[in-house]
Tab-separated table of C-alpha atoms and ligand atoms in Angstrom:
chain	number	residue	atom	x	y	z
A	1	MET	CA	-12.705	-30.004	1.496
A	2	LYS	CA	-11.725	-28.005	-1.457
A	3	ALA	CA	-8.309	-26.812	-2.520
A	4	ILE	CA	-6.518	-25.116	-5.331
A	5	THR	CA	-4.299	-27.730	-6.862
A	6	VAL	CA	-1.854	-27.866	-9.816
A	7	GLU	CA	-0.001	-30.524	-11.797
A	8	PRO	CA	3.520	-29.170	-11.673
A	9	LYS	CA	5.285	-28.585	-14.951
A	10	LYS	CA	1.984	-28.755	-16.810
A	11	SER	CA	0.443	-25.368	-17.767
A	12	SER	CA	-3.276	-24.599	-17.374
A	13	SER	CA	-3.604	-27.509	-14.941
A	14	THR	CA	-4.766	-25.430	-11.918
A	15	ARG	CA	-8.090	-26.410	-10.487
A	16	TRP	CA	-10.356	-25.642	-7.478
A	17	GLU	CA	-11.353	-29.161	-6.572
A	18	ASP	CA	-12.284	-31.647	-3.910
A	19	VAL	CA	-9.402	-33.138	-2.013
A	20	PRO	CA	-9.209	-35.271	1.142
A	21	GLU	CA	-8.997	-33.607	4.542
A	22	PRO	CA	-5.359	-32.914	5.575
A	23	ASP	CA	-3.469	-35.932	6.675
A	24	ALA	CA	-2.848	-36.087	10.466
A	25	ARG	CA	0.812	-36.896	9.561
A	26	GLU	CA	1.161	-33.340	8.178
A	27	GLY	CA	1.029	-31.961	11.783
A	28	SER	CA	-0.858	-32.049	15.009
A	29	VAL	CA	-2.215	-28.442	14.612
A	30	LEU	CA	-5.414	-28.204	12.437
A	31	VAL	CA	-5.982	-24.797	10.870
A	32	GLU	CA	-8.746	-23.141	8.950
A	33	ALA	CA	-7.455	-21.123	6.076
A	34	VAL	CA	-8.084	-17.367	6.186
A	35	ALA	CA	-6.044	-16.021	3.272
A	36	VAL	CA	-3.127	-17.001	1.063
A	37	GLY	CA	-1.005	-14.455	-0.791
A	38	VAL	CA	-0.157	-14.962	-4.442
A	39	CYS	CA	3.322	-14.269	-5.582
A	40	GLY	CA	5.435	-14.767	-8.743
A	41	THR	CA	6.418	-18.287	-7.722
A	42	ASP	CA	2.722	-19.282	-7.684
A	43	VAL	CA	2.220	-17.841	-11.078
A	44	GLU	CA	5.291	-19.762	-12.477
A	45	ILE	CA	3.979	-23.026	-10.926
A	46	ALA	CA	0.511	-22.399	-12.414
A	47	GLU	CA	2.137	-21.702	-15.808
A	48	GLY	CA	3.958	-25.078	-15.629
A	49	LYS	CA	7.482	-23.686	-15.213
A	50	TYR	CA	8.267	-24.776	-11.699
A	51	GLY	CA	7.118	-26.872	-8.760
A	52	TRP	CA	7.103	-30.553	-7.567
A	53	ALA	CA	4.162	-32.650	-6.300
A	54	PRO	CA	4.657	-34.700	-3.143
A	55	PRO	CA	6.194	-38.113	-3.816
A	56	GLY	CA	3.490	-40.524	-5.081
A	57	HIS	CA	1.125	-37.732	-6.044
A	58	ALA	CA	0.422	-36.099	-9.395
A	59	ARG	CA	-0.880	-32.875	-8.024
A	60	LEU	CA	0.337	-30.244	-5.524
A	61	VAL	CA	-1.850	-27.969	-3.353
A	62	LEU	CA	-0.518	-24.455	-4.270
A	63	GLY	CA	0.176	-21.615	-1.906
A	64	HIS	CA	2.928	-20.698	0.475
A	65	GLU	CA	2.027	-17.201	1.869
A	66	SER	CA	-0.368	-18.505	4.455
A	67	LEU	CA	-2.624	-17.110	7.223
A	68	GLY	CA	-5.059	-19.352	9.113
A	69	ARG	CA	-7.055	-19.685	12.324
A	70	VAL	CA	-6.344	-22.531	14.660
A	71	LEU	CA	-9.328	-25.016	14.748
A	72	ASP	CA	-7.554	-27.701	16.929
A	73	PRO	CA	-4.257	-26.828	18.579
A	74	GLY	CA	-3.464	-30.543	19.303
A	75	PRO	CA	-1.792	-31.827	22.401
A	76	SER	CA	1.517	-29.895	22.579
A	77	SER	CA	1.525	-26.689	20.485
A	78	GLY	CA	0.860	-24.078	23.136
A	79	LEU	CA	-1.587	-22.541	20.768
A	80	GLN	CA	-5.218	-21.832	21.416
A	81	ARG	CA	-8.357	-22.486	19.230
A	82	GLY	CA	-8.866	-19.108	17.356
A	83	ASP	CA	-5.183	-18.061	17.284
A	84	LEU	CA	-4.063	-16.542	13.935
A	85	VAL	CA	-1.025	-18.506	12.649
A	86	VAL	CA	1.229	-18.524	9.586
A	87	GLY	CA	3.042	-21.703	8.393
A	88	ILE	CA	6.799	-21.766	7.811
A	89	VAL	CA	7.373	-22.765	4.187
A	90	ARG	CA	10.738	-24.701	4.098
A	91	ARG	CA	11.566	-27.916	5.736
A	92	PRO	CA	15.151	-29.103	6.255
A	93	ASP	CA	16.622	-31.732	3.975
A	94	PRO	CA	16.644	-35.238	5.362
A	95	VAL	CA	20.394	-35.791	5.170
A	96	PRO	CA	20.751	-33.244	6.751
A	97	CYS	CA	23.414	-30.837	5.519
A	98	PRO	CA	25.360	-28.957	8.193
A	99	ASN	CA	23.133	-25.902	7.804
A	100	CYS	CA	19.848	-27.743	8.004
A	101	ALA	CA	21.194	-29.699	10.971
A	102	VAL	CA	21.567	-26.443	12.978
A	103	GLY	CA	18.144	-24.994	11.839
A	104	GLU	CA	19.583	-22.817	9.018
A	105	TRP	CA	17.353	-24.466	6.382
A	106	ASP	CA	17.311	-21.179	4.462
A	107	MET	CA	21.041	-21.841	3.819
A	108	CYS	CA	20.553	-25.482	2.794
A	109	ARG	CA	23.683	-26.676	0.872
A	110	ASN	CA	22.471	-29.790	-0.907
A	111	GLY	CA	19.198	-28.500	-2.342
A	112	GLN	CA	17.191	-31.453	-0.915
A	113	TYR	CA	15.006	-29.225	1.308
A	114	THR	CA	11.262	-29.321	0.684
A	115	GLU	CA	8.820	-26.308	0.639
A	116	ARG	CA	5.117	-26.219	1.187
A	117	GLY	CA	3.150	-25.347	-1.963
A	118	ILE	CA	6.373	-25.362	-4.108
A	119	LYS	CA	8.535	-28.476	-3.605
A	120	GLU	CA	7.125	-31.874	-2.578
A	121	ILE	CA	4.816	-30.756	0.260
A	122	HIS	CA	1.293	-29.572	-0.151
A	123	GLY	CA	0.721	-25.806	0.283
A	124	PHE	CA	-1.819	-23.736	2.048
A	125	MET	CA	-4.474	-23.008	-0.557
A	126	SER	CA	-6.904	-25.472	0.932
A	127	GLU	CA	-9.908	-24.825	3.165
A	128	ARG	CA	-8.115	-26.583	6.043
A	129	TRP	CA	-4.464	-27.423	6.577
A	130	ARG	CA	-2.315	-29.107	9.149
A	131	ILE	CA	1.126	-28.038	10.485
A	132	GLU	CA	3.775	-29.276	12.879
A	133	PRO	CA	3.685	-27.011	16.086
A	134	GLU	CA	7.329	-25.990	15.595
A	135	TYR	CA	6.552	-24.662	12.079
A	136	ALA	CA	3.513	-22.561	13.126
A	137	VAL	CA	4.154	-18.938	13.824
A	138	LYS	CA	1.607	-17.066	15.933
A	139	VAL	CA	0.565	-13.736	14.501
A	140	ASP	CA	-0.253	-10.570	16.566
A	141	PRO	CA	-4.088	-10.850	16.603
A	142	SER	CA	-4.429	-7.088	15.944
A	143	LEU	CA	-2.877	-7.623	12.419
A	144	GLY	CA	-5.893	-9.618	11.233
A	145	ILE	CA	-5.631	-10.351	7.538
A	146	LEU	CA	-2.388	-8.392	7.364
A	147	GLY	CA	-0.755	-11.413	8.869
A	148	VAL	CA	-0.716	-12.837	5.284
A	149	LEU	CA	2.220	-10.381	4.677
A	150	LEU	CA	4.390	-12.258	7.128
A	151	GLU	CA	6.015	-14.684	4.754
A	152	PRO	CA	7.170	-12.006	2.293
A	153	MET	CA	8.419	-9.980	5.353
A	154	THR	CA	10.592	-12.983	6.342
A	155	VAL	CA	12.508	-12.647	3.079
A	156	ILE	CA	13.276	-9.038	4.027
A	157	ALA	CA	14.083	-9.820	7.616
A	158	LYS	CA	16.803	-12.170	6.370
A	159	ALA	CA	18.036	-9.789	3.598
A	160	LEU	CA	18.449	-6.883	6.065
A	161	GLU	CA	20.101	-9.200	8.544
A	162	GLN	CA	22.590	-10.263	5.798
A	163	VAL	CA	23.412	-6.612	5.092
A	164	VAL	CA	24.113	-5.897	8.812
A	165	MET	CA	26.122	-9.095	9.250
A	166	VAL	CA	28.243	-8.395	6.208
A	167	GLY	CA	28.695	-4.829	7.357
A	168	ARG	CA	30.315	-6.072	10.544
A	169	ARG	CA	33.538	-6.869	8.626
A	170	SER	CA	34.534	-3.214	8.894
A	171	PHE	CA	33.742	0.061	10.652
A	172	TRP	CA	30.541	0.669	8.736
A	173	GLU	CA	26.868	1.270	9.134
A	174	ALA	CA	24.446	1.870	6.326
A	175	GLU	CA	22.962	5.320	6.420
A	176	THR	CA	21.342	5.533	2.985
A	177	VAL	CA	19.500	2.462	1.735
A	178	LEU	CA	18.197	2.020	-1.859
A	179	VAL	CA	15.420	-0.497	-2.644
A	180	THR	CA	15.103	-1.323	-6.286
A	181	GLY	CA	11.559	-2.448	-7.179
A	182	ALA	CA	8.327	-1.369	-5.386
A	183	GLY	CA	6.502	-4.651	-5.463
A	184	PRO	CA	5.464	-6.255	-2.201
A	185	ILE	CA	9.012	-7.406	-1.298
A	186	GLY	CA	10.466	-3.943	-2.200
A	187	LEU	CA	7.844	-2.060	-0.276
A	188	LEU	CA	8.273	-4.335	2.843
A	189	ALA	CA	12.078	-3.805	2.498
A	190	ALA	CA	11.486	-0.047	2.509
A	191	CYS	CA	9.246	-0.443	5.513
A	192	GLY	CA	11.840	-2.588	7.386
A	193	ALA	CA	14.699	-0.174	6.614
A	194	ARG	CA	12.573	2.756	7.833
A	195	LEU	CA	11.804	0.808	11.007
A	196	PHE	CA	15.663	0.781	11.581
A	197	GLY	CA	15.592	4.584	11.056
A	198	LYS	CA	17.511	4.548	7.724
A	199	GLU	CA	17.244	7.117	4.954
A	200	VAL	CA	15.435	5.100	2.376
A	201	HIS	CA	15.079	5.511	-1.400
A	202	VAL	CA	12.869	3.343	-3.582
A	203	LEU	CA	13.150	3.047	-7.330
A	204	ASP	CA	10.558	1.515	-9.710
A	205	ARG	CA	9.512	1.947	-13.331
A	206	VAL	CA	6.106	3.403	-12.685
A	207	GLU	CA	5.317	7.093	-12.241
A	208	THR	CA	1.769	6.835	-11.188
A	209	GLY	CA	-0.469	4.509	-9.182
A	210	PRO	CA	-0.187	3.584	-5.574
A	211	LYS	CA	3.549	2.886	-5.360
A	212	PRO	CA	4.879	6.522	-5.170
A	213	ASP	CA	2.330	7.419	-2.513
A	214	LEU	CA	3.083	4.294	-0.389
A	215	VAL	CA	6.820	5.149	-0.512
A	216	GLY	CA	6.102	8.703	0.456
A	217	ALA	CA	3.889	7.675	3.320
A	218	LEU	CA	6.868	5.813	4.856
A	219	GLY	CA	8.961	8.994	4.855
A	220	ALA	CA	11.015	7.547	2.064
A	221	THR	CA	11.814	9.077	-1.300
A	222	TYR	CA	10.432	7.665	-4.618
A	223	HIS	CA	12.356	7.620	-7.836
A	224	SER	CA	11.575	6.443	-11.319
A	225	GLY	CA	14.097	6.107	-14.030
A	226	SER	CA	17.464	4.320	-13.948
A	227	VAL	CA	19.647	3.540	-10.941
A	228	ALA	CA	22.606	5.087	-12.857
A	229	ASP	CA	20.877	8.521	-12.885
A	230	LEU	CA	20.055	8.684	-9.176
A	231	PRO	CA	21.534	11.686	-7.373
A	232	LEU	CA	22.862	9.503	-4.413
A	233	GLU	CA	25.432	6.805	-3.547
A	234	PRO	CA	23.641	4.289	-1.390
A	235	ASP	CA	25.462	2.482	1.391
A	236	ALA	CA	23.261	-0.537	0.879
A	237	ILE	CA	21.043	-1.631	-1.995
A	238	ILE	CA	18.315	-4.200	-1.579
A	239	GLU	CA	17.727	-5.427	-5.176
A	240	CYS	CA	14.186	-6.680	-5.631
A	241	THR	CA	13.582	-6.609	-9.395
A	242	GLY	CA	15.839	-9.396	-10.803
A	243	VAL	CA	16.226	-7.163	-13.882
A	244	GLY	CA	19.697	-7.360	-15.457
A	245	SER	CA	20.195	-3.646	-16.177
A	246	VAL	CA	19.043	-2.651	-12.671
A	247	ILE	CA	21.417	-5.206	-11.051
A	248	ALA	CA	24.323	-4.023	-13.278
A	249	ASP	CA	23.632	-0.362	-12.429
A	250	SER	CA	23.462	-1.242	-8.760
A	251	PHE	CA	27.031	-2.673	-8.819
A	252	GLN	CA	28.180	0.738	-10.219
A	253	LYS	CA	26.140	2.914	-7.973
A	254	ILE	CA	26.921	1.347	-4.571
A	255	ALA	CA	29.070	3.584	-2.296
A	256	SER	CA	32.500	2.596	-1.235
A	257	GLY	CA	32.356	-0.107	1.365
A	258	GLY	CA	28.747	-0.697	0.554
A	259	VAL	CA	26.707	-3.941	0.267
A	260	VAL	CA	24.434	-4.939	-2.594
A	261	CYS	CA	21.890	-7.600	-1.453
A	262	LEU	CA	20.239	-9.450	-4.340
A	263	THR	CA	16.809	-10.852	-3.603
A	264	GLY	CA	15.200	-10.941	-7.074
A	265	VAL	CA	15.187	-13.994	-9.188
A	266	GLY	CA	15.192	-13.064	-12.915
A	267	GLN	CA	16.760	-14.322	-16.145
A	268	GLY	CA	18.622	-12.920	-19.102
A	269	GLY	CA	19.607	-9.296	-19.342
A	270	ARG	CA	22.697	-7.774	-20.796
A	271	SER	CA	24.522	-4.658	-19.714
A	272	GLY	CA	27.102	-2.514	-21.302
A	273	TYR	CA	29.604	-3.257	-18.565
A	274	ALA	CA	32.394	-5.681	-19.032
A	275	VAL	CA	32.815	-8.244	-16.233
A	276	ALA	CA	36.365	-7.345	-15.247
A	277	ASP	CA	35.427	-3.658	-15.211
A	278	VAL	CA	32.656	-4.428	-12.707
A	279	SER	CA	34.964	-6.564	-10.681
A	280	ALA	CA	37.632	-3.856	-10.609
A	281	LYS	CA	35.112	-1.450	-9.113
A	282	VAL	CA	33.918	-3.960	-6.587
A	283	VAL	CA	37.613	-4.583	-5.607
A	284	LEU	CA	38.554	-0.873	-5.378
A	285	LYS	CA	35.468	0.016	-3.365
A	286	ASN	CA	35.576	-3.051	-1.072
A	287	ASN	CA	32.011	-3.814	-2.114
A	288	VAL	CA	30.101	-7.014	-1.227
A	289	ILE	CA	27.461	-8.514	-3.448
A	290	VAL	CA	25.408	-11.051	-1.436
A	291	GLY	CA	22.485	-13.128	-2.538
A	292	SER	CA	19.695	-13.935	-0.139
A	293	VAL	CA	16.733	-16.403	-0.367
A	294	ASN	CA	14.188	-17.876	2.032
A	295	ALA	CA	14.254	-17.421	5.817
A	296	ASN	CA	14.861	-19.465	8.970
A	297	LYS	CA	13.005	-19.390	12.327
A	298	ARG	CA	15.061	-16.448	13.550
A	299	HIS	CA	13.933	-14.401	10.506
A	300	TRP	CA	10.256	-15.465	10.963
A	301	TYR	CA	10.529	-14.146	14.502
A	302	LYS	CA	12.092	-10.879	13.527
A	303	ALA	CA	9.532	-10.484	10.693
A	304	SER	CA	6.659	-10.997	13.019
A	305	GLN	CA	8.107	-8.387	15.384
A	306	ALA	CA	8.563	-5.946	12.481
A	307	LEU	CA	5.100	-6.463	11.093
A	308	ALA	CA	3.487	-5.949	14.563
A	309	ARG	CA	5.396	-2.543	14.727
A	310	ALA	CA	4.492	-1.389	11.210
A	311	ASP	CA	1.613	0.979	10.544
A	312	ARG	CA	-1.611	-1.032	9.962
A	313	ALA	CA	-3.177	1.420	7.594
A	314	TRP	CA	0.013	1.473	5.411
A	315	LEU	CA	0.261	-2.355	5.446
A	316	SER	CA	-3.446	-2.641	4.411
A	317	ARG	CA	-2.740	-0.546	1.321
A	318	LEU	CA	-0.308	-3.340	0.137
A	319	ILE	CA	-3.255	-5.724	-0.263
A	320	THR	CA	-4.730	-4.237	-3.487
A	321	ARG	CA	-7.071	-7.112	-4.401
A	322	ARG	CA	-8.903	-9.990	-2.576
A	323	GLU	CA	-10.263	-12.828	-4.623
A	324	LYS	CA	-12.450	-15.876	-3.736
A	325	PRO	CA	-10.693	-19.276	-4.096
A	326	GLU	CA	-12.999	-20.268	-6.900
A	327	GLU	CA	-11.777	-17.124	-8.729
A	328	PHE	CA	-8.171	-18.263	-8.514
A	329	ARG	CA	-7.586	-17.521	-12.216
A	330	LYS	CA	-8.198	-13.830	-11.508
A	331	ALA	CA	-5.850	-13.932	-8.568
A	332	LEU	CA	-3.104	-15.410	-10.741
A	333	GLU	CA	-3.360	-12.578	-13.202
A	334	ARG	CA	-1.488	-9.366	-12.709
A	335	THR	CA	-2.889	-5.908	-13.361
A	336	PRO	CA	-0.560	-2.790	-13.383
A	337	ASP	CA	-1.808	-1.436	-10.020
A	338	ASP	CA	-1.663	-4.749	-8.181
A	339	ILE	CA	0.772	-4.934	-5.279
A	340	LYS	CA	-0.252	-7.985	-3.240
A	341	VAL	CA	-3.270	-10.067	-4.351
A	342	VAL	CA	-4.636	-12.496	-1.797
A	343	ILE	CA	-7.041	-15.366	-2.055
A	344	GLN	CA	-9.440	-15.113	0.857
A	345	PHE	CA	-10.959	-18.277	2.282
A	346	SER	CA	-12.701	-16.932	5.364
A	347	GLU	CA	-12.905	-13.702	7.480
A	348	ALA	CA	-9.845	-12.870	9.553
B	1	ZN	ZN1	20.160	-28.761	3.917
């Protein structure tokens, strides 16, 4: 079969090439790839900045935002041939740490977890892949190719849960939610917060293109410009840009008692704020700043429920481009109007 592979930490090493059929030890469920979403992590791995091949291998099969169709459910999965499934990305560390021991691999404390398509396990950008039954999530069949949005939605399911859980420390419920960044994660965050019935605002740099319309179609309000200039004090901010100035402004803008949840991974960035001044505001307003990454099985379940409830026509507008696997280079390039680019292996 063919797969999109990369030699981690080596730029321009990505290839669409022949590889062996998936090893039976990778799981008893055999799946035919339908589509794989491309995200910033894939681009970083392809650029040689990140990623680890499986032990004893030089190359890694790329891809972690999967969608596939079951070819062989194996003896004990409860799945049927033809079911649409998505593969969970992270596996617990082998020690395991206390969190991995109780199934909270998203909160792994020793960093020895592995991740499909990222860290030491082959990903999903191959014509066929295998998965352990307990890591295969069945997708509502009516979603079709939109099931490829499940993995990014799990990031949001966890982030929103974190905000709600932190909020339980006092008499508090978020009414107004600000999402910074209108990429796939930001738009899915806005969609999720609207499903909870919140007043939602989304801020992004662009003033034209599909993003303002997509936000409006959710019944949310779109803003461009800076967080500092917004005419509102959000109770919760879901930060999805990883941009220093946006993050710094978010700490200033959050309402008293409010929660800032950071989901973006960026670097650098300076702000005009002095650290102790920021801290003083956080103290005096009882704010919480919480980081959130990855997702465990509970979040995968919640995300699949949320995706099944979301408007199909709206979700379909998030997939702005579909490329064939042999055109992977095009898929790894960003154009200004791209939201989610997927590599399509077969019809959903
Ligand atoms: Zn762990």
